[in-house]
Coordinates of C-alpha atoms in Angstrom, one line a residue:
M18 CA -4.3 8.8 5.0
K19 CA -7.0 8.6 6.9
K20 CA -10.6 9.5 4.8
I21 CA -12.4 12.6 6.9
I22 CA -16.0 11.8 6.8
S23 CA -18.1 14.8 6.2
I24 CA -21.2 15.8 7.8
C25 CA -22.7 16.2 4.8
L26 CA -24.2 13.3 3.9
C27 CA -24.2 14.2 0.1
L28 CA -20.4 14.7 0.5
V29 CA -20.4 11.3 2.7
L30 CA -22.0 9.4 -0.1
A31 CA -19.9 11.1 -2.8
C32 CA -16.7 10.8 -1.0
S33 CA -16.5 7.3 0.3
V34 CA -19.8 5.1 -1.1
F35 CA -19.2 3.1 -4.5
V36 CA -22.4 2.1 -6.2
G37 CA -22.0 -0.8 -7.6
C38 CA -25.5 -1.6 -9.6
A39 CA -26.0 0.0 -13.3
K40 CA -29.4 0.0 -13.2
Q41 CA -29.8 1.8 -9.4
E42 CA -30.6 5.6 -9.9
T43 CA -31.5 6.7 -6.2
Y44 CA -29.8 6.0 -3.2
Q45 CA -32.0 2.9 -2.3
S46 CA -30.1 -0.1 -1.8
D47 CA -31.9 -3.3 -0.5
I48 CA -28.0 -5.1 -0.2
V49 CA -25.4 -3.1 1.0
L50 CA -21.6 -4.7 1.9
I51 CA -19.2 -3.1 3.7
T52 CA -15.9 -4.0 3.5
N53 CA -13.4 -4.7 5.6
G54 CA -11.8 -1.2 3.8
G55 CA -10.1 -3.0 1.3
T56 CA -11.8 -2.3 -2.4
I57 CA -13.8 -4.9 -4.3
K58 CA -10.8 -5.4 -6.4
D59 CA -8.4 -7.3 -4.0
D60 CA -8.5 -10.6 -5.3
G61 CA -9.8 -11.9 -1.8
Y62 CA -13.0 -12.0 0.7
N63 CA -14.4 -8.1 -0.5
Q64 CA -14.4 -9.2 -4.4
S65 CA -15.8 -12.5 -3.5
A66 CA -18.6 -11.3 -1.5
W67 CA -19.0 -8.1 -3.3
E68 CA -19.3 -10.8 -6.3
G69 CA -22.2 -12.4 -4.8
V70 CA -24.1 -9.9 -3.8
S71 CA -24.3 -8.1 -7.1
A72 CA -25.1 -11.6 -8.6
Y73 CA -28.2 -11.9 -6.5
A74 CA -29.5 -9.1 -6.6
D75 CA -29.3 -8.8 -10.4
D76 CA -31.2 -12.1 -10.7
N77 CA -34.1 -10.8 -7.9
G78 CA -34.2 -7.5 -9.2
M79 CA -33.0 -5.8 -5.7
S80 CA -30.5 -3.1 -5.4
C81 CA -27.7 -3.0 -4.2
R82 CA -24.2 -0.8 -3.3
Y83 CA -21.4 -1.1 -1.1
Y84 CA -19.4 1.0 1.3
Q85 CA -15.7 0.7 1.7
P86 CA -15.2 2.3 5.5
A87 CA -11.7 4.7 6.7
L88 CA -9.5 2.9 8.3
A89 CA -8.7 4.0 11.9
D90 CA -4.6 3.8 12.4
G91 CA -5.4 0.6 9.6
K92 CA -7.7 -0.8 11.4
L93 CA -11.5 -1.4 11.2
T94 CA -13.5 0.3 14.5
T95 CA -17.0 -0.1 15.3
E96 CA -17.5 3.8 15.7
N97 CA -16.3 3.6 12.2
V98 CA -17.8 1.0 10.8
N99 CA -21.0 2.3 12.6
K100 CA -21.5 4.8 10.8
Y101 CA -21.9 3.4 7.5
V102 CA -25.0 0.6 9.1
E103 CA -26.5 4.1 10.1
L104 CA -25.8 4.7 6.2
A105 CA -27.7 1.9 5.2
A106 CA -30.4 2.2 7.5
N107 CA -31.4 5.5 6.7
N108 CA -30.8 4.1 2.8
G109 CA -33.6 1.5 3.0
A110 CA -31.4 -1.6 3.6
K111 CA -32.8 -4.9 4.2
F112 CA -29.5 -6.6 4.2
I113 CA -25.7 -5.8 5.5
V114 CA -23.2 -8.4 4.1
L115 CA -20.3 -8.1 6.4
P116 CA -17.1 -10.3 5.2
G117 CA -14.4 -11.9 7.7
D118 CA -13.3 -12.1 11.1
E119 CA -12.8 -8.5 11.8
F120 CA -16.8 -8.3 12.3
A121 CA -16.9 -10.5 14.7
V122 CA -17.0 -8.2 17.6
I123 CA -18.3 -5.1 15.5
T124 CA -21.3 -7.9 15.0
Y125 CA -22.0 -7.9 18.0
E126 CA -21.7 -4.4 20.1
I127 CA -23.8 -3.4 16.7
A128 CA -26.4 -5.7 15.7
S129 CA -29.4 -5.0 18.6
T130 CA -29.3 -1.0 17.7
Y131 CA -31.1 -2.3 14.1
P132 CA -33.1 -5.0 14.7
D133 CA -35.0 -4.0 11.5
I134 CA -31.7 -4.9 9.4
N135 CA -31.2 -9.0 9.0
F136 CA -27.3 -8.7 9.1
I137 CA -24.9 -11.7 7.5
L138 CA -22.1 -12.0 8.9
I139 CA -19.7 -14.3 6.8
D140 CA -16.8 -16.8 8.1
A141 CA -17.4 -15.5 12.3
I142 CA -19.8 -15.8 14.8
P143 CA -20.1 -12.3 16.7
H144 CA -18.8 -12.6 20.2
S145 CA -18.2 -9.4 22.9
A146 CA -14.4 -8.1 23.3
D147 CA -13.8 -10.3 26.2
T148 CA -14.4 -13.4 25.2
N149 CA -14.7 -15.4 22.3
T150 CA -17.7 -17.3 23.1
D151 CA -20.7 -17.4 20.4
S152 CA -23.6 -15.1 20.7
Y153 CA -26.6 -15.7 18.3
M154 CA -28.3 -12.8 17.4
K155 CA -32.1 -12.9 16.5
N156 CA -31.2 -10.4 13.5
V157 CA -27.4 -12.2 12.7
M158 CA -27.6 -14.8 10.5
S159 CA -23.6 -16.5 10.8
I160 CA -21.8 -19.1 7.4
S161 CA -19.4 -20.7 8.8
F162 CA -17.3 -22.6 6.6
D163 CA -16.0 -26.3 7.2
A164 CA -12.1 -25.9 8.1
S165 CA -12.3 -30.3 8.0
Q166 CA -14.0 -30.9 4.2
S167 CA -10.4 -27.4 3.6
G168 CA -8.1 -29.3 4.9
F169 CA -9.3 -32.8 3.1
L170 CA -9.5 -31.5 -0.2
A171 CA -5.7 -30.1 1.0
G172 CA -4.4 -33.3 2.2
Y173 CA -5.8 -35.5 -0.7
L174 CA -4.8 -32.7 -3.8
A175 CA -1.1 -32.8 -2.1
V176 CA -1.1 -36.8 -2.1
I177 CA -2.3 -37.4 -5.6
N178 CA -0.2 -35.3 -7.3
G179 CA 3.1 -36.5 -6.0
N180 CA 3.4 -35.8 -2.9
T181 CA 4.2 -37.8 -0.2
E182 CA 6.8 -36.3 2.7
L183 CA 4.2 -32.9 4.4
G184 CA 4.1 -31.2 6.8
F185 CA 1.2 -28.9 8.5
L186 CA 2.1 -26.0 10.4
G187 CA -0.7 -25.4 13.2
E188 CA -1.8 -22.8 15.7
Y189 CA -2.3 -24.6 19.3
K190 CA -5.2 -22.7 20.2
S191 CA -6.6 -22.7 17.4
R192 CA -9.9 -25.2 17.1
N193 CA -10.2 -23.7 13.5
S194 CA -6.1 -24.7 13.4
A195 CA -6.6 -28.3 14.6
S196 CA -9.8 -28.8 12.2
Y197 CA -7.9 -27.8 9.3
G198 CA -4.6 -30.1 10.2
A199 CA -7.7 -32.6 11.2
G200 CA -9.1 -32.9 7.3
F201 CA -5.6 -32.7 6.5
V202 CA -4.0 -36.0 7.3
Q203 CA -7.2 -37.6 7.0
G204 CA -7.2 -36.2 2.4
A205 CA -4.3 -37.2 2.6
A206 CA -4.6 -41.3 4.5
Y207 CA -7.7 -41.1 1.9
A208 CA -5.1 -40.8 -1.2
A209 CA -2.4 -42.7 0.3
D210 CA -4.3 -45.7 0.6
S211 CA -6.4 -45.7 -2.3
L212 CA -3.1 -45.2 -3.8
G213 CA -1.6 -48.1 -1.5
I214 CA 1.4 -46.4 -1.3
P215 CA 3.5 -44.9 2.0
V216 CA 2.5 -41.5 2.7
T217 CA 4.2 -39.5 6.0
V218 CA 2.7 -35.9 7.8
D219 CA 4.5 -34.5 10.6
W220 CA 2.5 -32.3 12.6
A221 CA 3.7 -29.2 14.1
D222 CA 1.8 -26.5 16.5
Y223 CA 4.5 -23.1 16.2
D224 CA 2.9 -21.7 19.6
S225 CA 2.6 -25.7 21.6
P226 CA 4.4 -25.0 25.2
L227 CA 4.8 -29.2 24.6
V228 CA 7.0 -28.5 21.5
D229 CA 8.8 -26.0 23.2
Y230 CA 10.7 -25.2 20.1
N231 CA 13.6 -22.5 21.0
Y232 CA 12.9 -19.2 18.0
N233 CA 15.7 -17.2 19.8
F234 CA 19.1 -17.4 17.9
A235 CA 22.7 -16.7 18.5
V236 CA 24.7 -14.1 16.1
K237 CA 28.4 -14.2 16.9
A238 CA 31.4 -12.5 15.8
C239 CA 33.9 -14.5 14.4
Y240 CA 38.0 -13.3 14.3
Q241 CA 41.5 -15.1 12.6
K242 CA 44.6 -15.2 13.0
I243 CA 47.0 -12.0 10.8
E244 CA 49.0 -15.0 10.1
D245 CA 46.5 -17.0 8.4
A246 CA 45.5 -14.5 6.7
D247 CA 45.4 -14.8 2.3
E248 CA 46.1 -11.0 2.4
K249 CA 48.7 -8.6 3.8
T250 CA 46.7 -7.1 6.4
F251 CA 47.0 -3.0 7.6
T252 CA 45.9 -2.2 11.4
V253 CA 44.0 0.8 11.7
K254 CA 43.7 2.2 15.2
V255 CA 40.8 4.5 16.2
V256 CA 41.7 7.2 19.3
D257 CA 38.1 8.6 20.9
G258 CA 36.6 6.4 18.4
I259 CA 35.3 3.0 17.3
G260 CA 36.7 1.3 14.3
S261 CA 40.2 0.0 15.6
G262 CA 41.2 -3.8 13.3
T263 CA 43.2 -5.6 11.4
Y264 CA 41.7 -5.0 7.6
T265 CA 42.6 -6.1 4.2
E266 CA 43.9 -3.5 1.5
G267 CA 40.3 -2.0 -0.2
S268 CA 38.3 -3.0 3.0
N269 CA 35.8 0.0 3.6
V270 CA 35.7 1.1 7.5
T271 CA 33.2 3.0 9.3
I272 CA 35.0 5.0 11.6
T273 CA 32.2 6.6 14.4
A274 CA 33.7 9.2 16.7
N275 CA 32.7 9.1 20.7
I276 CA 30.6 10.9 22.5
A277 CA 31.8 14.1 22.7
P278 CA 33.2 15.2 26.8
E279 CA 31.1 17.1 28.6
G280 CA 31.0 21.2 27.9
K281 CA 32.4 19.7 23.6
T282 CA 31.2 18.8 20.4
F283 CA 32.9 16.9 17.3
D284 CA 35.3 19.6 15.5
H285 CA 37.4 16.7 13.2
W286 CA 39.4 14.1 12.8
E287 CA 43.4 14.0 12.7
V288 CA 45.6 11.3 9.9
K289 CA 48.6 9.9 10.6
S290 CA 50.2 7.3 8.4
D291 CA 51.9 5.1 10.7
T292 CA 54.5 3.0 7.9
D293 CA 57.6 4.7 7.1
G294 CA 57.4 6.0 3.8
V295 CA 54.4 6.2 3.1
K296 CA 52.6 10.4 3.7
D297 CA 50.3 11.2 6.1
K298 CA 47.9 11.6 2.7
K299 CA 47.5 8.0 1.9
V300 CA 44.7 7.8 5.0
N301 CA 41.8 7.9 2.6
I302 CA 39.2 9.1 4.8
S303 CA 35.4 10.6 3.5
S304 CA 35.3 13.6 5.3
K305 CA 37.4 15.5 8.3
T306 CA 34.5 16.9 9.7
K307 CA 31.7 14.4 10.2
S308 CA 32.0 12.3 13.3
S309 CA 31.2 9.0 11.7
M310 CA 33.0 9.2 8.1
N311 CA 34.5 5.7 5.8
L312 CA 37.9 4.9 6.0
L313 CA 39.3 3.3 2.3
V314 CA 42.1 0.7 3.9
E315 CA 45.5 1.1 1.6
K316 CA 48.7 0.4 1.3
C317 CA 49.3 1.5 5.0
D318 CA 48.8 1.6 9.3
C319 CA 47.0 4.7 10.6
T320 CA 45.9 6.3 13.6
I321 CA 43.1 8.3 13.7
T322 CA 42.0 10.3 16.6
A323 CA 39.0 12.2 17.4
I324 CA 39.4 15.9 17.8
Y325 CA 36.6 17.8 20.4
R326 CA 36.6 21.6 20.7
D327 CA 34.8 23.9 23.8
L328 CA 30.9 24.8 23.0
E329 CA 31.3 28.6 21.7
N330 CA 27.9 29.4 22.9
D331 CA 25.9 28.4 25.8
Y332 CA 24.7 24.9 26.2
K333 CA 22.5 22.4 28.0
T334 CA 23.0 18.9 28.4
V335 CA 20.7 15.7 26.8
T336 CA 20.7 12.4 28.7
V337 CA 19.1 9.6 27.2
M338 CA 18.8 6.5 30.7
D339 CA 19.5 3.3 29.6
A340 CA 16.6 0.5 29.0
E341 CA 15.8 -0.4 32.7
N342 CA 16.0 3.3 33.6
K343 CA 18.9 2.7 35.9
N344 CA 22.1 4.1 34.1
V345 CA 22.3 6.9 31.8
F346 CA 23.0 5.3 28.6
A347 CA 24.0 8.3 27.2
E348 CA 24.7 12.2 27.1
Y349 CA 25.2 15.3 25.1
S350 CA 26.7 18.8 25.4
V351 CA 23.8 20.5 22.8
E352 CA 24.1 24.5 22.2
V353 CA 20.9 26.0 23.3
E354 CA 18.6 26.4 20.1
N355 CA 20.5 23.8 17.8
G356 CA 19.4 20.1 18.7
I357 CA 20.2 16.6 18.5
S358 CA 19.7 13.7 17.0
V359 CA 19.2 10.0 20.1
K360 CA 18.0 6.8 19.0
A361 CA 15.9 4.3 21.9
P362 CA 18.5 1.5 23.9
V363 CA 17.8 -1.9 21.9
A364 CA 15.1 -3.3 23.8
P365 CA 14.7 -6.3 26.4
E366 CA 14.3 -9.8 26.1
N367 CA 10.8 -10.1 25.2
L368 CA 9.8 -6.5 24.9
V369 CA 10.0 -3.4 22.6
F370 CA 9.9 -0.5 22.6
D371 CA 7.5 2.1 23.5
Q372 CA 7.9 5.5 23.7
W373 CA 10.0 8.5 25.3
E374 CA 8.9 9.9 28.9
T375 CA 10.4 13.0 29.5
T376 CA 9.6 16.4 31.5
A377 CA 10.6 19.0 28.7
D378 CA 8.6 20.5 26.3
L379 CA 9.4 19.0 23.0
G380 CA 6.7 20.2 21.1
E381 CA 5.4 18.4 17.9
T382 CA 7.7 15.4 18.2
D383 CA 6.3 12.0 17.9
L384 CA 7.7 10.1 20.9
T385 CA 6.4 7.1 20.0
C386 CA 9.6 7.1 17.3
K387 CA 12.8 4.9 18.6
E388 CA 14.5 7.7 16.8
I389 CA 14.2 11.2 17.1
W390 CA 14.9 14.9 17.3
V391 CA 15.8 17.0 20.0
D392 CA 15.8 20.6 20.0
V393 CA 17.4 22.5 23.0
K394 CA 16.5 25.8 24.1
D395 CA 16.5 26.5 27.9
S396 CA 16.9 23.7 29.9
D397 CA 18.5 20.1 30.3
I398 CA 16.3 17.4 28.9
V399 CA 16.3 13.3 30.5
L400 CA 14.4 11.1 28.5
T401 CA 13.7 8.0 29.6
P402 CA 12.9 4.8 26.8
T403 CA 9.4 2.3 27.8
Y404 CA 9.0 -1.1 27.1
K405 CA 6.0 -2.8 26.4
A406 CA 5.1 -6.9 25.5
P407 CA 5.1 -6.5 21.7
E408 CA 1.7 -7.4 20.0
S409 CA 3.9 -9.2 17.2
P410 CA 5.6 -12.0 18.5
S411 CA 9.1 -11.0 19.4
F412 CA 12.4 -13.2 19.2
N413 CA 16.0 -12.9 21.2
V414 CA 19.4 -12.4 19.5
T415 CA 22.4 -12.5 20.8
V416 CA 25.2 -11.3 19.8
Q417 CA 28.8 -13.4 21.0
T418 CA 31.9 -12.7 20.9
G419 CA 34.1 -15.3 18.9
E420 CA 37.5 -16.4 19.5
G421 CA 40.1 -14.1 19.2
G422 CA 37.4 -11.3 20.2
N423 CA 38.1 -8.8 23.3
G424 CA 35.5 -8.0 24.8
E425 CA 31.7 -7.3 24.0
S426 CA 29.9 -7.3 20.6
T427 CA 27.1 -4.7 20.7
G428 CA 23.7 -5.6 19.6
S429 CA 21.6 -7.8 21.7
G430 CA 18.3 -7.1 22.5
S431 CA 14.4 -8.4 21.5
Y432 CA 13.2 -7.7 18.0
V433 CA 9.5 -8.1 16.0
A434 CA 10.0 -9.0 12.6
G435 CA 10.3 -6.2 10.2
D436 CA 13.0 -4.6 12.3
V437 CA 16.3 -3.4 11.7
V438 CA 18.9 -4.8 13.7
E439 CA 22.7 -3.0 14.1
V440 CA 25.8 -5.3 15.1
A441 CA 29.0 -4.6 16.0
A442 CA 31.5 -6.9 17.0
A443 CA 34.2 -6.6 19.7
I444 CA 37.5 -5.0 18.9
P445 CA 39.7 -7.8 18.1
Q446 CA 42.2 -9.2 20.3
D447 CA 46.4 -8.1 19.4
G448 CA 47.6 -11.2 16.3
Y449 CA 43.8 -11.3 15.8
M450 CA 42.0 -9.9 13.1
F451 CA 37.5 -10.3 12.2
S452 CA 36.6 -12.2 10.2
H453 CA 33.2 -13.1 9.5
W454 CA 29.7 -13.1 10.7
E455 CA 28.2 -16.6 11.6
N456 CA 24.4 -17.2 12.8
V457 CA 22.7 -20.0 13.7
D458 CA 19.9 -21.4 15.8
S459 CA 19.5 -23.5 18.7
Y460 CA 19.5 -26.9 16.8
G461 CA 22.2 -26.0 14.1
D462 CA 19.2 -24.9 11.3
G463 CA 19.8 -21.7 9.0
T464 CA 18.1 -18.4 10.7
G465 CA 16.6 -17.0 7.2
I466 CA 18.0 -13.4 8.0
S467 CA 20.2 -11.9 5.7
M468 CA 23.4 -10.0 6.4
A469 CA 23.9 -6.5 4.7
N470 CA 28.0 -7.4 4.8
E471 CA 28.7 -10.6 6.6
Y472 CA 32.5 -9.7 6.7
Y473 CA 32.2 -6.1 8.2
W474 CA 32.6 -5.9 11.6
N475 CA 30.0 -3.1 12.2
T476 CA 26.2 -4.6 9.9
T477 CA 23.0 -4.7 9.5
F478 CA 20.3 -7.4 8.8
E479 CA 16.4 -7.1 8.9
M480 CA 14.4 -9.4 11.5
V481 CA 12.6 -12.1 10.2
D482 CA 9.4 -14.4 11.2
R483 CA 11.2 -16.9 13.0
Y484 CA 8.0 -18.7 13.2
A485 CA 8.8 -20.1 9.7
A486 CA 11.8 -21.7 11.4
V487 CA 9.7 -24.8 12.4
C488 CA 9.1 -24.6 8.4
D489 CA 12.6 -24.5 7.9
T490 CA 13.3 -27.9 9.9
M491 CA 10.7 -29.6 8.4
Y492 CA 11.7 -29.1 5.0
N493 CA 15.5 -29.4 6.6
K494 CA 13.6 -33.3 6.7
G495 CA 12.7 -33.6 3.2
I496 CA 9.4 -32.7 3.4
T497 CA 8.0 -31.1 0.4
T498 CA 4.7 -29.6 1.2
I499 CA 3.5 -27.6 3.8
F500 CA 0.0 -27.1 4.9
D501 CA -0.9 -23.8 6.6
G502 CA -4.7 -23.9 6.8
G503 CA -5.9 -21.8 9.9
C504 CA -2.7 -20.6 11.1
S505 CA -3.1 -16.8 12.0
I506 CA 0.7 -15.8 12.9
A507 CA 3.3 -17.5 11.3
S508 CA 3.7 -18.3 7.9
A509 CA 5.3 -21.4 5.5
Y510 CA 6.0 -18.0 3.0
T511 CA 8.6 -16.5 4.9
S512 CA 10.3 -20.2 5.2
K513 CA 9.7 -20.8 1.2
W514 CA 11.0 -17.7 0.4
N515 CA 14.0 -17.9 2.6
Y516 CA 14.8 -21.7 2.1
D517 CA 14.2 -23.1 -1.4
F518 CA 11.4 -21.5 -4.3
N519 CA 11.2 -25.2 -4.8
E520 CA 9.1 -25.9 -2.2
N521 CA 5.7 -26.5 -1.9
V522 CA 2.8 -24.1 0.4
I523 CA -0.6 -25.5 0.4
S524 CA -3.3 -22.5 2.1
A525 CA -7.0 -22.0 2.8
G526 CA -9.6 -19.5 2.9
A527 CA -8.6 -16.5 0.5
N528 CA -6.8 -17.1 -2.2
N529 CA -3.1 -16.6 -2.3
K530 CA -1.2 -16.4 -5.7
D531 CA 1.9 -17.8 -4.2
S532 CA 0.4 -21.0 -3.2
Y533 CA 1.0 -24.6 -4.3
S534 CA -2.9 -24.8 -3.8
T535 CA -5.4 -22.7 -1.9
I536 CA -8.1 -23.8 -0.7
V537 CA -10.7 -21.1 -1.2
N538 CA -13.4 -19.7 1.3
N539 CA -16.0 -19.0 -1.7
Y540 CA -17.8 -16.2 0.1
G541 CA -19.5 -15.1 -3.1
E542 CA -21.5 -18.2 -3.2
A543 CA -22.5 -17.9 0.8
V544 CA -23.9 -14.6 0.3
K545 CA -26.1 -15.4 -2.6
D546 CA -27.4 -18.4 0.0
A547 CA -27.3 -16.7 2.5
L548 CA -30.0 -14.2 0.9
A549 CA -31.7 -17.3 -0.4
D550 CA -32.4 -18.7 2.4
Y551 CA -32.2 -16.0 5.6
K552 CA -32.6 -16.9 9.2
G553 CA -31.4 -14.6 11.8
G554 CA -30.3 -16.2 15.0
T555 CA -28.1 -19.1 12.9
V556 CA -24.6 -20.2 12.1
V557 CA -24.6 -22.0 8.7
A558 CA -22.5 -24.2 7.2
A559 CA -20.7 -23.7 4.1
N560 CA -19.0 -26.9 3.0
C561 CA -18.8 -29.1 -0.3
S562 CA -22.9 -29.4 -0.4
T563 CA -23.1 -25.7 -0.4
D564 CA -19.9 -25.0 -3.4
G565 CA -18.8 -23.3 -0.4
L566 CA -15.6 -24.7 -1.1
Y567 CA -13.1 -25.1 -3.6
A568 CA -9.8 -25.9 -4.9
T569 CA -6.7 -23.2 -7.4
F570 CA -5.3 -25.9 -8.5
V571 CA -6.1 -29.4 -8.8
S572 CA -3.3 -31.0 -11.4
P573 CA -1.2 -30.7 -14.0
E574 CA -3.7 -30.2 -17.5
E575 CA -2.4 -33.0 -19.1
N576 CA -3.2 -35.4 -16.0
D577 CA -7.4 -35.3 -16.2
D578 CA -7.2 -38.9 -14.1
I579 CA -6.4 -36.3 -11.0
Q580 CA -9.2 -34.6 -12.3
T581 CA -11.2 -37.0 -12.8
K582 CA -10.6 -38.5 -9.2
Y583 CA -10.7 -35.1 -7.3
D584 CA -14.2 -34.6 -8.4
E585 CA -15.3 -37.8 -6.9
V586 CA -14.2 -37.1 -3.4
Y587 CA -15.3 -33.3 -3.9
K588 CA -18.7 -35.0 -4.7
A589 CA -18.1 -37.7 -2.1
L590 CA -17.8 -34.6 0.7
A591 CA -20.6 -33.1 -0.6
D592 CA -23.1 -36.4 -0.6
G593 CA -21.7 -37.4 2.9
K594 CA -20.2 -40.6 1.3
I595 CA -17.3 -39.3 3.7
Q596 CA -17.5 -38.9 6.4
L597 CA -14.4 -37.0 8.9
V598 CA -13.4 -37.8 12.2
P599 CA -13.4 -33.9 14.4
V600 CA -10.7 -32.8 17.0
Q601 CA -12.2 -34.2 20.2
N602 CA -12.0 -30.2 22.7
G603 CA -11.0 -28.6 20.0
A604 CA -7.1 -29.7 20.3
G605 CA -5.0 -31.1 17.8
Y606 CA -3.0 -33.2 19.7
D607 CA -6.4 -35.4 20.9
F608 CA -7.1 -35.9 17.2
C609 CA -4.0 -37.3 16.8
E610 CA -3.3 -39.8 19.3
L611 CA -6.6 -40.9 18.3
F612 CA -5.6 -41.7 14.3
N613 CA -2.6 -43.2 16.0
E614 CA -3.8 -45.3 18.4
E615 CA -7.2 -46.3 15.9
K616 CA -4.4 -47.2 12.9
A617 CA -6.5 -44.6 10.7
S618 CA -4.2 -45.3 7.9
K619 CA -3.4 -48.3 6.4
C620 CA -0.5 -46.6 4.6
L621 CA -0.5 -42.9 6.1
T622 CA 2.8 -42.6 9.3
L623 CA 1.5 -39.3 11.5
N624 CA 4.4 -37.9 13.3
G625 CA 2.6 -35.3 16.3
W626 CA 6.2 -33.3 17.7
F627 CA 3.8 -31.6 19.8
I628 CA 2.8 -35.2 21.2
E629 CA 6.3 -36.7 20.7
A630 CA 7.9 -33.0 22.2
Q631 CA 11.2 -34.6 21.4
R632 CA 13.7 -32.0 19.8
T633 CA 17.3 -32.6 18.3
Q634 CA 19.3 -30.5 20.3

């Protein structure tokens, strides 16, 4: 729900401004934190930043408060944040703290308007909306966390805790991700060489064109010969509807009538037993008057027929065009002053549904919904679905008909994670019955999807983040720990929960309680340092020397030796005694080539998937 910002300043402050320093009695504030829309109790960046702001204010006799902006359609906008910056300026703010990359463009667009305010941008550098080129503004101090050191700590911890088969999931287009990976490899190598044990690291960027990983997959309807069935089977014939097939006793079958012919509407089901000696009433359907109902298969063959009747009143036609806007997908006759629910056809490959287009007046109907209710009044209605390239990754699903099927199985299309996909198997050939669904990707690995009922011809599943398939492959190869530092889209956690709870994920940035370990960007410590030594127009590093990083897990409580080793390495990084090789040109593959060419480790083997670009098909 959006919060409404009142034009009355006092009401604004009462509703959306939270005062954090108890000793403050007026609205004047020296330091203001503007959150990214989250609370200061989020166990993440907002909370860490606020702890730093309030601690510094208390120690230095300054006043502070935070603003929690209302989001516009779930997003932080320049216009919205500017309202809070203006409030802060009007109330005497000397410093405004902005936590996270969401503020990079916003800071670029706002900061110059308030030259007397010192902005602190954490974990980002200002840039315009149409470029990633860094801008150095004289009243903005940026804090950049050392991704290489963060990755080093992750790799070192993984190995000294006994993990020797490691994986890194990176992002090809991200310099930050490459820095995390380069640090991870060097940290793992440092530990491996110190302990004298062999360690391998598989490096894969999920979005690399060199990997050319096929994230799409097929779902196949499988059939078996009726004579091979273990149980007695019965034949269901559906006339003018779907659901025909051969089933075992006790099966629940959804029977759905075809779209009514023009000028007619569905009226009822007519049922007939086709087994001698078995009465029609033994055909057990859940409703005679609903166009979609359930049949409980009992000990008889049967025929179920959809019966239609003429519409009694004036009617209009509701036409739904197909996804390519070339042919009619569905056409309905609907009585005037009544309505009907229509659903968009499945999106074409690599697209997602956008909205409906129509010349009819549909009132307040939300045309961005895939399924809408259409009220019919005084004219025919034509609805055309439109599609667009998705903001989230989309994955193509091909629904295949296996041996013994007759015709095309449905459900093929393009989907994003979270979509509910409905698949329906083609009717069986004579002598066959539907058996089950199979789903595998191009490499023979599991897809991560879970079908509602894999033994039913018409079922659903929820689309998952298929980028995690790279991690599935890693786990299948025997890798026990994956580091996904700097990976903004693909998630190793998706694979962990779908594949094996026992596998480990190391993360970086915000504290993640599901991770084996997190190398946390310490916003609180970085904020205190920036407030104590503010330098506008600069970018300062937060690293081990500034206590800008810390690990959430180091070792089992009974192993003090690991803690000691970790502390020594942390201090060595802080003192500059361990110097890391940076990524070249912002590319992870350059680092991997250099690492292997120079034989940078005696004990660590680096397998750069996206360099070798080799996959077993």
